Amino acid sequence: MKTRRDTPHASGGTAPLDIARPLTTVDVIAFTVRDAAATPRLEVLLVRRPDEAHDPFPGRWALPGGFVDVERDATLVDCARRKLAQKTGVEAPYLEQLGSWGSAARDPRGWSATHAYLALIAPPQVNASTVARTANDAAWFDADDAARKRLAFDHADILAAALTRLRGKVEYTSLPAFLIAEPFTLPALQQVYEVVLGRPLDKSAFRKRMLDGGFLVEDVVIAGDAGRPAQGWRIRDRDRATLFPRSFKSGE
Amino acid sequence: MKTRRDTPHASGGTAPLDIARPLTTVDVIAFTVRDAAATPRLEVLLVRRPDEAHDPFPGRWALPGGFVDVERDATLVDCARRKLAQKTGVEAPYLEQLGSWGSAARDPRGWSATHAYLALIAPPQVNASTVARTANDAAWFDADDAARKRLAFDHADILAAALTRLRGKVEYTSLPAFLIAEPFTLPALQQVYEVVLGRPLDKSAFRKRMLDGGFLVEDVVIAGDAGRPAQGWRIRDRDRATLFPRSFKSGE
DNA sequence: ATAATAGTGTCTCTCAGACACTATTAA
DNA sequence: TTAATAGTGTCTGAGAGACACTATTAT
């Protein structure tokens, strides 16, 4: 493979199109909150890498993702959306860029850079077609368990960064609203917050925050198994999260 | 150029190393705060693209950056550091990843993805060697003026995102401390905050925040041209910013 | 009526802003 | 002593947490 050096005075200037190009991939960290064994938990989607010797990390669990296809993907985020739809059937998730990881060492096949996207989705319904498609090569895992696994590539680092970002932003944004199906009740939303943060929140303070945030729209009233029915809500703008003026527990 | 499709069941699985690879670049948005014509302002470093017809955007101003060199750069951030040192001589800036921009359309030479890094540095001393190296092809511009220029590629978008990120984080972090030379006084630091935010801050509230933040270490006392000398300070940890418990002006 | 869950009112604490005040230097 | 700048003290207000209270449903 021929490589030509980028001369110092022309950084990014004259076009070395015959320079060695890194591999370019996109990976998706898809989170949801779902009831597993009666207790809701934060889950992340992993896929199993093919069990072939010529492949890097055969049989290991990895984040869903893969090479950018310059023919099909107009942009990086299109690529991320395609990868996620392939594995979950979800068409319009909340997507935000997490960051990129690139180095000579992260992929044994050569210098590679991945663009990581955080996806927040409502728990996908398990219907026949998705089961058929994802039965053996994709599964949802408890997020913290997954972060402790020995994942392929540097995916454990990326997942850890995604968890840090998510838990950090949950302190002062409306992000968890993207993790449950609409319409939802405020007690249900509070439970999602508590699952992600791993600690209980005060009901009164929580409700004030959410309603003052102005990102909710009233929907139908929802009755549960017992007790008083609750007001149902939808998200006003599914493309962006709302920032609250302060964090939960500002001074610990 | 031969391309092979990534088959659906093996996304990122079997290794299509002969697939068409996007171009991979790194760009740096280097900010500083400096006195220009007696009033300090936020400035950004731009470089002029070579004025040759075969080059994209000849003669246009652009962010410093360029192709990842798989021989020299072990990681993306190493590449960013190298690009910045090339243009400014600054060796250890505060660097944080801003995000990545990739699409089929952003570079006329083909599908390309750039990894953007935000760099915060103290105003570089204008000495003979840096002048010689950067006289005609690099210059510092007022950041808002630069954002209105017609820059090369999608660099205007990237610069706008950098400004949004910087101004956003300045509301609740110690980032501006990386924009001036150490040791600095609290009044000087406050001025940097005010320049970045574009609005005045209360002295008493500002000092309480900074000192309670615990990221400053006492240094020598510094005398100005007139009035009482001020305590000088250094940053305790040059690798990370401190987060304050609340934003400035929480409720507008 | 009771259990269960939804939703509200009130008090307190913390921290940011406003702004008046004191402190230290040079001329 | 005055100008200039550095640094402090005190009051107020907004919003988060604690927690007791009321409201609405099914049985």
Coordinates of C-alpha atoms (C1' of nucleotides) in Angstrom, one line a residue:
Chain A
M1 CA 0.0 0.0 0.0
K2 CA 1.6 3.2 -1.1
T3 CA 1.5 6.2 1.3
R4 CA 2.5 9.7 0.6
R5 CA 3.4 12.2 3.3
D6 CA 1.4 15.3 3.8
T7 CA 4.1 18.0 3.6
P8 CA 4.2 20.4 6.5
H9 CA 3.5 23.6 4.6
A10 CA 0.4 22.1 2.9
S11 CA -1.5 20.5 5.7
G12 CA -4.8 19.7 4.1
G13 CA -3.8 21.7 1.1
T14 CA -2.7 19.9 -2.0
A15 CA -4.8 16.8 -2.2
P16 CA -3.1 13.5 -1.4
L17 CA -5.9 11.4 -2.6
D18 CA -3.6 8.4 -2.9
I19 CA -2.7 8.6 0.7
A20 CA -3.5 5.6 2.9
R21 CA -7.1 6.0 4.2
P22 CA -8.3 4.8 7.6
L23 CA -11.3 2.6 7.8
T24 CA -14.5 4.6 8.5
T25 CA -17.2 3.0 10.6
V26 CA -20.3 4.1 12.6
D27 CA -21.4 2.5 15.8
V28 CA -24.7 3.0 17.6
I29 CA -25.3 2.8 21.4
A30 CA -29.0 2.1 21.6
F31 CA -30.6 2.4 25.0
T32 CA -34.0 1.7 26.2
V33 CA -35.7 1.1 29.6
R34 CA -37.7 -2.1 29.9
D35 CA -39.2 -4.4 32.4
A36 CA -37.1 -7.5 32.7
A37 CA -38.2 -9.8 35.5
A38 CA -40.7 -7.3 36.9
T39 CA -38.0 -4.6 37.6
P40 CA -37.4 -2.0 35.0
R41 CA -33.7 -1.5 34.0
L42 CA -31.6 0.4 31.5
E43 CA -30.7 -1.9 28.6
V44 CA -28.3 -1.6 25.6
L45 CA -28.4 -3.4 22.3
L46 CA -25.5 -5.6 21.4
V47 CA -24.8 -7.8 18.4
R48 CA -22.7 -10.8 18.1
R49 CA -19.8 -10.7 15.7
P50 CA -19.6 -13.5 13.1
D51 CA -17.8 -16.6 14.3
E52 CA -15.2 -16.8 11.6
A53 CA -11.5 -16.9 12.1
H54 CA -10.6 -14.3 9.5
D55 CA -12.8 -11.8 11.2
P56 CA -11.6 -9.6 14.1
F57 CA -13.1 -10.5 17.5
P58 CA -15.1 -13.6 16.2
G59 CA -18.1 -14.5 18.4
R60 CA -17.7 -11.4 20.6
W61 CA -20.5 -9.1 21.5
A62 CA -20.2 -5.6 20.0
L63 CA -22.1 -2.4 19.4
P64 CA -24.3 -2.5 16.3
G65 CA -22.5 -0.7 13.5
G66 CA -20.2 -1.2 10.6
F67 CA -18.5 0.4 7.6
V68 CA -19.9 3.6 6.1
D69 CA -21.3 2.7 2.7
V70 CA -20.3 5.6 0.4
E71 CA -23.0 4.5 -2.1
R72 CA -25.9 4.3 0.3
D73 CA -25.2 6.7 3.2
A74 CA -25.4 10.4 2.3
T75 CA -24.2 11.4 5.8
L76 CA -22.9 9.8 9.0
V77 CA -26.2 10.1 10.8
D78 CA -28.0 8.4 7.9
C79 CA -25.5 5.6 8.3
A80 CA -26.3 5.4 12.0
R81 CA -30.0 5.4 11.3
R82 CA -29.6 2.6 8.8
K83 CA -27.6 0.4 11.2
L84 CA -30.2 0.9 13.9
A85 CA -33.2 0.2 11.7
Q86 CA -31.4 -3.0 10.5
K87 CA -31.3 -4.3 14.0
T88 CA -34.4 -3.0 15.6
G89 CA -36.8 -1.8 13.0
V90 CA -37.0 1.5 14.8
E91 CA -37.2 4.2 12.1
A92 CA -37.1 7.6 14.0
P93 CA -35.1 7.3 17.2
Y94 CA -33.7 10.2 19.1
L95 CA -30.1 10.3 17.9
E96 CA -27.2 12.4 19.1
Q97 CA -23.6 12.1 18.3
L98 CA -21.5 10.8 21.1
G99 CA -18.1 11.4 19.6
S100 CA -15.5 9.6 17.6
W101 CA -12.8 7.1 18.4
G102 CA -9.9 6.6 16.0
S103 CA -6.4 5.1 16.3
A104 CA -4.0 2.8 14.6
A105 CA -4.6 0.1 17.2
R106 CA -8.3 -0.2 17.8
D107 CA -8.9 -2.5 14.8
P108 CA -6.5 -5.3 13.8
R109 CA -7.3 -4.7 10.2
G110 CA -5.7 -1.2 10.3
W111 CA -6.0 2.4 11.2
S112 CA -9.7 3.0 11.9
A113 CA -12.0 5.7 13.1
T114 CA -15.6 5.1 14.3
H115 CA -18.3 7.7 14.7
A116 CA -20.5 6.8 17.7
Y117 CA -24.2 7.8 18.0
L118 CA -26.3 7.6 21.1
A119 CA -29.8 6.3 20.3
L120 CA -32.7 6.5 22.7
I121 CA -35.8 4.4 21.9
A122 CA -38.9 3.1 23.5
P123 CA -38.8 -0.6 24.2
P124 CA -39.3 -2.2 20.9
Q125 CA -42.3 -4.6 20.7
V126 CA -41.2 -8.2 20.3
N127 CA -43.1 -9.2 17.2
A128 CA -42.5 -12.2 15.0
S129 CA -40.5 -10.4 12.4
T130 CA -38.0 -8.7 14.8
V131 CA -37.5 -12.0 16.6
A132 CA -36.8 -13.8 13.4
R133 CA -34.3 -11.2 12.4
T134 CA -32.5 -10.7 15.7
A135 CA -32.9 -14.0 17.4
N136 CA -29.3 -15.2 17.5
D137 CA -27.2 -12.2 16.6
A138 CA -28.6 -9.4 18.6
A139 CA -29.9 -9.0 22.2
W140 CA -30.7 -6.4 24.8
F141 CA -28.5 -6.5 27.9
D142 CA -28.5 -4.7 31.2
A143 CA -26.4 -1.6 30.5
D144 CA -24.0 -2.0 33.4
D145 CA -23.6 -5.7 32.9
A146 CA -22.8 -5.0 29.2
A147 CA -20.2 -2.3 30.2
R148 CA -18.4 -5.0 32.2
K149 CA -18.3 -7.5 29.3
R150 CA -15.2 -7.9 27.2
L151 CA -16.7 -6.4 24.0
A152 CA -15.1 -6.3 20.6
F153 CA -12.8 -3.4 19.6
D154 CA -12.8 -0.5 22.1
H155 CA -16.6 -0.9 22.4
A156 CA -16.4 -1.2 26.2
D157 CA -14.8 2.2 26.3
I158 CA -17.4 3.7 24.0
L159 CA -20.3 2.1 26.0
A160 CA -18.8 3.5 29.2
A161 CA -18.6 7.0 27.6
A162 CA -22.2 6.6 26.4
L163 CA -23.4 5.7 29.9
T164 CA -21.5 8.6 31.4
R165 CA -23.0 11.0 28.9
L166 CA -26.5 9.6 29.4
R167 CA -26.4 9.7 33.2
G168 CA -24.8 13.1 33.1
K169 CA -27.4 14.6 30.9
V170 CA -30.3 12.9 32.7
E171 CA -29.4 15.2 35.6
Y172 CA -30.5 18.3 33.8
T173 CA -32.4 17.3 30.6
S174 CA -35.6 15.7 29.4
L175 CA -33.7 12.9 27.7
P176 CA -35.4 10.0 29.5
A177 CA -38.7 10.9 27.8
F178 CA -37.3 9.3 24.7
L179 CA -36.8 6.0 26.5
I180 CA -40.5 5.2 26.9
A181 CA -43.5 4.8 24.7
E182 CA -46.0 7.7 24.3
P183 CA -48.3 8.6 25.8
F184 CA -46.7 8.2 29.2
T185 CA -47.7 9.3 32.7
L186 CA -45.5 11.4 35.0
P187 CA -45.1 8.6 37.5
A188 CA -43.9 6.3 34.7
L189 CA -41.5 9.0 33.5
Q190 CA -40.2 9.5 37.0
Q191 CA -39.5 5.7 37.2
V192 CA -37.4 5.9 34.0
Y193 CA -35.4 8.8 35.5
E194 CA -34.9 6.8 38.7
V195 CA -33.8 3.7 36.8
V196 CA -31.2 5.6 34.8
L197 CA -29.9 7.6 37.7
G198 CA -30.0 4.6 40.1
R199 CA -31.6 6.7 42.9
P200 CA -35.1 7.8 44.0
L201 CA -36.3 11.3 43.2
D202 CA -38.8 13.4 45.1
K203 CA -42.2 13.3 43.4
S204 CA -43.2 16.9 44.0
A205 CA -39.9 18.4 42.8
F206 CA -39.9 16.0 39.8
R207 CA -43.4 17.1 38.7
K208 CA -42.6 20.8 39.1
R209 CA -39.5 20.4 36.9
M210 CA -41.2 18.4 34.2
L211 CA -44.2 20.7 33.9
D212 CA -42.2 23.9 34.1
G213 CA -39.9 22.5 31.4
G214 CA -42.7 23.1 28.9
F215 CA -41.7 20.1 26.7
L216 CA -44.8 18.0 27.4
V217 CA -48.2 18.1 25.7
E218 CA -51.3 16.7 27.3
D219 CA -52.7 13.5 25.9
V220 CA -55.4 11.0 27.0
V221 CA -55.8 10.0 30.6
I222 CA -54.3 6.6 31.3
A223 CA -55.7 4.1 33.9
G224 CA -53.4 1.6 35.5
D225 CA -54.2 -1.7 37.3
A226 CA -55.2 0.1 40.5
G227 CA -55.6 3.6 42.0
R228 CA -56.3 6.9 40.4
P229 CA -55.8 7.2 36.6
A230 CA -53.0 9.5 35.6
Q231 CA -52.7 12.2 33.0
G232 CA -51.0 11.0 29.8
W233 CA -48.4 13.2 28.0
R234 CA -46.5 13.4 24.8
I235 CA -43.2 15.1 23.9
R236 CA -43.7 18.4 22.1
D237 CA -40.5 18.1 20.0
R238 CA -39.1 14.7 19.3
D239 CA -35.9 16.0 17.8
R240 CA -34.4 17.8 20.8
A241 CA -34.2 17.5 24.6
T242 CA -35.1 20.3 27.0
L243 CA -32.5 21.7 29.4
F244 CA -33.6 22.4 33.0
P245 CA -32.2 25.4 34.8
R246 CA -30.5 23.3 37.4
S247 CA -29.3 19.8 38.1
F248 CA -31.1 17.4 40.4
K249 CA -29.4 17.5 43.8
S250 CA -27.2 20.4 42.9
G251 CA -25.1 20.3 46.1
E252 CA -25.2 16.5 46.6
Chain B
M1 CA -12.7 2.1 -7.7
K2 CA -14.3 -1.2 -6.8
T3 CA -16.9 -1.2 -4.0
R4 CA -18.4 -4.2 -2.4
R5 CA -21.7 -4.1 -0.5
D6 CA -21.9 -4.8 3.1
T7 CA -24.4 -7.7 3.2
P8 CA -27.2 -7.0 5.7
H9 CA -26.6 -10.0 8.0
A10 CA -23.0 -9.2 8.4
S11 CA -22.9 -5.5 9.1
G12 CA -19.4 -4.9 10.3
G13 CA -18.9 -8.6 10.3
T14 CA -16.9 -10.1 7.4
A15 CA -14.3 -7.6 6.5
P16 CA -14.8 -5.7 3.3
L17 CA -11.3 -4.2 3.3
D18 CA -11.6 -3.5 -0.4
I19 CA -14.7 -1.3 0.1
A20 CA -14.4 2.3 -0.9
R21 CA -13.1 4.3 2.0
P22 CA -14.1 7.8 2.9
L23 CA -11.4 10.5 3.3
T24 CA -10.5 11.0 7.0
T25 CA -9.5 14.4 8.3
V26 CA -9.1 16.3 11.5
D27 CA -9.9 20.0 12.0
V28 CA -9.0 22.2 14.9
I29 CA -11.0 25.1 16.2
A30 CA -8.4 27.1 18.2
F31 CA -9.8 29.9 20.3
T32 CA -8.0 32.5 22.4
V33 CA -8.9 35.8 24.0
R34 CA -6.6 38.7 23.1
D35 CA -6.4 42.4 23.1
A36 CA -6.9 43.7 19.6
A37 CA -7.1 47.5 19.4
A38 CA -7.3 47.9 23.2
T39 CA -10.5 45.8 23.5
P40 CA -10.2 42.1 24.2
R41 CA -12.1 39.8 22.0
L42 CA -12.6 36.1 21.3
E43 CA -10.5 35.0 18.3
V44 CA -10.2 31.9 16.2
L45 CA -7.3 30.7 14.1
L46 CA -7.9 30.3 10.4
V47 CA -5.5 29.2 7.6
R48 CA -5.7 30.1 3.9
R49 CA -6.0 27.2 1.5
P50 CA -3.5 27.0 -1.3
D51 CA -4.4 29.1 -4.3
E52 CA -4.2 26.3 -6.9
A53 CA -7.0 25.3 -9.2
H54 CA -6.8 21.6 -8.6
D55 CA -7.4 22.1 -4.9
P56 CA -10.8 22.4 -3.4
F57 CA -11.7 26.0 -2.2
P58 CA -8.5 27.6 -3.5
G59 CA -7.6 30.8 -1.6
R60 CA -10.4 30.4 0.9
W61 CA -10.0 30.6 4.7
A62 CA -10.5 27.4 6.5
L63 CA -10.0 25.8 9.9
P64 CA -6.5 24.4 10.4
G65 CA -6.5 20.6 9.8
G66 CA -6.0 18.0 7.2
F67 CA -5.7 14.3 6.5
V68 CA -4.9 11.8 9.2
D69 CA -1.5 10.4 8.5
V70 CA -1.6 6.7 9.4
E71 CA 2.1 6.6 9.7
R72 CA 2.6 9.5 12.1
D73 CA -0.7 9.8 14.0
A74 CA -1.3 7.1 16.6
T75 CA -4.7 8.5 17.5
L76 CA -7.1 11.2 16.3
V77 CA -6.2 13.5 19.2
D78 CA -2.5 13.1 18.4
C79 CA -3.3 14.3 14.9
A80 CA -5.2 17.3 16.2
R81 CA -2.3 18.2 18.5
R82 CA 0.1 17.9 15.6
K83 CA -2.0 20.2 13.3
L84 CA -2.2 22.8 16.0
A85 CA 1.5 22.7 16.9
Q86 CA 2.3 23.1 13.2
K87 CA 0.4 26.4 13.0
T88 CA 0.9 27.9 16.5
G89 CA 3.8 26.2 18.2
V90 CA 1.5 25.5 21.1
E91 CA 2.4 22.1 22.5
A92 CA -0.1 21.4 25.3
P93 CA -3.4 23.1 24.7
Y94 CA -6.7 22.2 26.3
L95 CA -8.3 19.9 23.7
E96 CA -11.7 18.5 23.7
Q97 CA -13.5 16.7 20.9
L98 CA -16.3 18.7 19.4
G99 CA -17.8 16.1 17.1
S100 CA -17.5 14.8 13.6
W101 CA -19.0 15.8 10.3
G102 CA -19.2 13.4 7.4
S103 CA -21.1 13.2 4.2
A104 CA -20.8 12.5 0.5
A105 CA -21.1 16.2 -0.3
R106 CA -18.8 18.1 2.1
D107 CA -15.6 17.6 0.0
P108 CA -15.6 17.7 -3.8
R109 CA -12.9 15.1 -3.8
G110 CA -15.3 12.5 -2.4
W111 CA -17.0 11.1 0.7
S112 CA -15.2 12.6 3.6
A113 CA -15.5 12.7 7.4
T114 CA -13.7 15.1 9.7
H115 CA -13.1 14.9 13.4
A116 CA -13.3 18.4 14.9
Y117 CA -11.4 19.3 18.1
L118 CA -11.9 22.4 20.2
A119 CA -8.6 23.9 21.4
L120 CA -8.4 26.6 24.0
I121 CA -5.0 28.4 24.3
A122 CA -3.5 31.5 25.9
P123 CA -2.7 34.2 23.3
P124 CA 0.4 33.0 21.6
Q125 CA 3.4 35.3 21.8
V126 CA 4.2 36.8 18.5
N127 CA 7.9 36.0 18.2
A128 CA 10.0 35.9 15.1
S129 CA 9.7 32.2 14.4
T130 CA 5.9 32.0 14.6
V131 CA 5.6 35.1 12.5
A132 CA 7.8 33.7 9.8
R133 CA 5.9 30.4 9.8
T134 CA 2.4 31.8 9.8
A135 CA 2.7 35.2 8.2
N136 CA 0.7 34.7 5.0
D137 CA -1.2 31.4 5.5
A138 CA -2.6 31.7 9.0
A139 CA -4.2 34.5 11.0
W140 CA -6.4 35.1 14.1
F141 CA -9.9 36.5 13.4
D142 CA -12.6 37.8 15.6
A143 CA -14.7 34.7 16.2
D144 CA -18.0 36.1 15.2
D145 CA -16.6 37.8 12.1
A146 CA -15.0 34.4 11.1
A147 CA -18.3 32.6 11.6
R148 CA -19.9 34.9 9.0
K149 CA -17.2 34.4 6.4
R150 CA -17.6 32.0 3.6
L151 CA -15.2 29.4 4.8
A152 CA -14.0 26.3 2.9
F153 CA -15.9 23.0 3.1
D154 CA -18.5 23.0 5.9
H155 CA -16.1 24.8 8.2
A156 CA -18.6 27.7 8.8
D157 CA -21.0 25.1 10.3
I158 CA -18.3 23.6 12.4
L159 CA -17.1 26.9 13.7
A160 CA -20.7 27.9 14.5
A161 CA -21.1 24.6 16.5
A162 CA -17.8 25.3 18.3
L163 CA -19.0 28.8 19.3
T164 CA -22.2 27.4 20.6
R165 CA -20.4 24.7 22.5
L166 CA -17.9 27.2 24.0
R167 CA -20.5 29.8 24.9
G168 CA -22.7 27.1 26.3
K169 CA -20.1 25.6 28.5
V170 CA -18.8 28.9 29.7
E171 CA -22.1 29.3 31.5
Y172 CA -21.3 26.5 33.9
T173 CA -17.6 25.5 33.6
S174 CA -14.1 26.9 34.2
L175 CA -13.2 26.7 30.5
P176 CA -12.2 30.3 30.1
A177 CA -9.3 29.8 32.4
F178 CA -7.6 28.0 29.5
L179 CA -7.9 31.1 27.3
I180 CA -5.4 33.3 29.2
A181 CA -1.8 33.0 30.3
E182 CA -1.0 31.9 33.9
P183 CA -0.7 33.3 36.5
F184 CA -3.9 35.4 36.0
T185 CA -5.9 37.6 38.4
L186 CA -9.6 37.1 39.1
P187 CA -10.5 40.4 37.5
A188 CA -8.7 39.3 34.4
L189 CA -10.5 36.0 34.3
Q190 CA -13.8 37.7 34.8
Q191 CA -13.0 39.9 31.8
V192 CA -12.4 36.7 29.7
Y193 CA -15.7 35.3 30.8
E194 CA -17.4 38.6 29.9
V195 CA -15.8 38.7 26.5
V196 CA -16.9 35.1 25.6
L197 CA -20.4 35.6 27.0
G198 CA -20.8 39.1 25.6
R199 CA -22.4 40.4 28.8
P200 CA -21.2 41.7 32.2
L201 CA -21.1 39.6 35.3
D202 CA -21.4 40.6 38.9
K203 CA -18.0 40.7 40.6
S204 CA -19.0 39.3 43.9
A205 CA -21.0 36.3 42.5
F206 CA -18.1 35.6 40.1
R207 CA -15.5 35.5 42.7
K208 CA -17.6 33.2 45.0
R209 CA -18.1 30.8 42.1
M210 CA -14.5 30.6 41.1
L211 CA -13.1 30.3 44.6
D212 CA -15.7 27.7 45.6
G213 CA -15.0 25.8 42.4
G214 CA -11.7 24.7 43.9
F215 CA -9.8 24.6 40.6
L216 CA -7.5 27.5 41.3
V217 CA -4.1 27.5 43.1
E218 CA -2.6 30.6 44.6
D219 CA 0.4 32.1 42.8
V220 CA 2.3 35.3 43.0
V221 CA 0.6 38.7 43.5
I222 CA 0.4 40.7 40.3
A223 CA 0.5 44.5 40.1
G224 CA -1.2 46.3 37.2
D225 CA -0.7 49.8 36.0
A226 CA -2.7 51.4 38.7
G227 CA -4.6 50.5 41.9
R228 CA -4.3 47.6 44.3
P229 CA -2.3 44.6 43.1
A230 CA -4.3 41.4 42.7
Q231 CA -3.7 37.8 43.8
G232 CA -2.4 35.7 40.9
W233 CA -3.8 32.2 40.3
R234 CA -3.0 29.0 38.4
I235 CA -5.2 26.2 37.2
R236 CA -4.9 23.1 39.4
D237 CA -5.5 20.6 36.6
R238 CA -4.8 21.6 33.1
D239 CA -6.5 18.6 31.6
R240 CA -10.0 19.1 32.7
A241 CA -12.5 21.9 33.3
T242 CA -14.5 22.2 36.5
L243 CA -18.3 22.1 36.4
F244 CA -20.2 24.6 38.6
P245 CA -23.4 23.6 40.3
R246 CA -25.5 26.1 38.5
S247 CA -25.4 28.2 35.4
F248 CA -24.9 32.0 35.4
K249 CA -28.3 33.6 35.2
S250 CA -30.2 30.5 35.7
G251 CA -33.6 32.0 35.0
E252 CA -32.7 34.4 32.1
Chain C
dA1 C1' -64.8 2.4 54.0
dT2 C1' -60.2 1.0 52.4
dA3 C1' -56.3 0.4 49.5
dA4 C1' -53.8 2.2 46.0
dT5 C1' -52.1 5.5 43.2
dA6 C1' -52.1 10.6 41.4
dG7 C1' -51.3 15.0 42.4
dT8 C1' -50.7 19.6 45.6
dG9 C1' -49.0 22.9 49.3
dT10 C1' -45.7 24.6 52.4
dC11 C1' -41.4 25.0 54.5
dT12 C1' -36.4 25.3 54.3
dC13 C1' -31.9 25.4 52.3
dT14 C1' -28.6 26.7 48.9
dC15 C1' -26.7 29.6 45.7
dA16 C1' -26.7 33.5 42.2
dG17 C1' -27.4 38.4 41.6
dA18 C1' -27.5 43.2 43.3
dC19 C1' -25.1 46.5 45.4
dA20 C1' -23.0 48.9 49.0
dC21 C1' -19.1 48.6 51.6
dT22 C1' -13.9 48.1 52.9
dA23 C1' -8.8 47.4 51.5
dT24 C1' -4.4 48.4 49.3
dT25 C1' -1.6 50.4 46.1
dA26 C1' 0.7 54.7 43.3
dA27 C1' 1.0 59.5 42.6
Chain D
dT1 C1' -5.7 62.9 49.9
dT2 C1' -7.4 61.1 45.8
dA3 C1' -7.9 58.0 41.9
dA4 C1' -7.9 53.4 40.7
dT5 C1' -8.5 48.9 41.3
dA6 C1' -9.1 44.5 44.4
dG7 C1' -11.8 42.3 47.4
dT8 C1' -15.9 41.5 51.1
dG9 C1' -20.6 41.5 53.5
dT10 C1' -25.5 41.5 53.4
dC11 C1' -30.0 41.2 51.5
dT12 C1' -33.2 39.1 48.3
dG13 C1' -35.2 35.8 45.1
dA14 C1' -35.6 31.4 42.4
dG15 C1' -35.8 26.9 42.5
dA16 C1' -34.9 22.0 44.5
dG17 C1' -35.8 18.8 48.3
dA18 C1' -38.5 17.1 52.2
dC19 C1' -42.7 15.7 53.5
dA20 C1' -47.3 16.1 54.8
dC21 C1' -51.4 16.8 52.7
dT22 C1' -55.6 16.2 49.4
dA23 C1' -57.9 13.8 45.2
dT24 C1' -59.7 10.1 42.4
dT25 C1' -60.3 5.6 41.1
dA26 C1' -61.7 0.2 42.0
dT27 C1' -63.3 -3.1 45.2

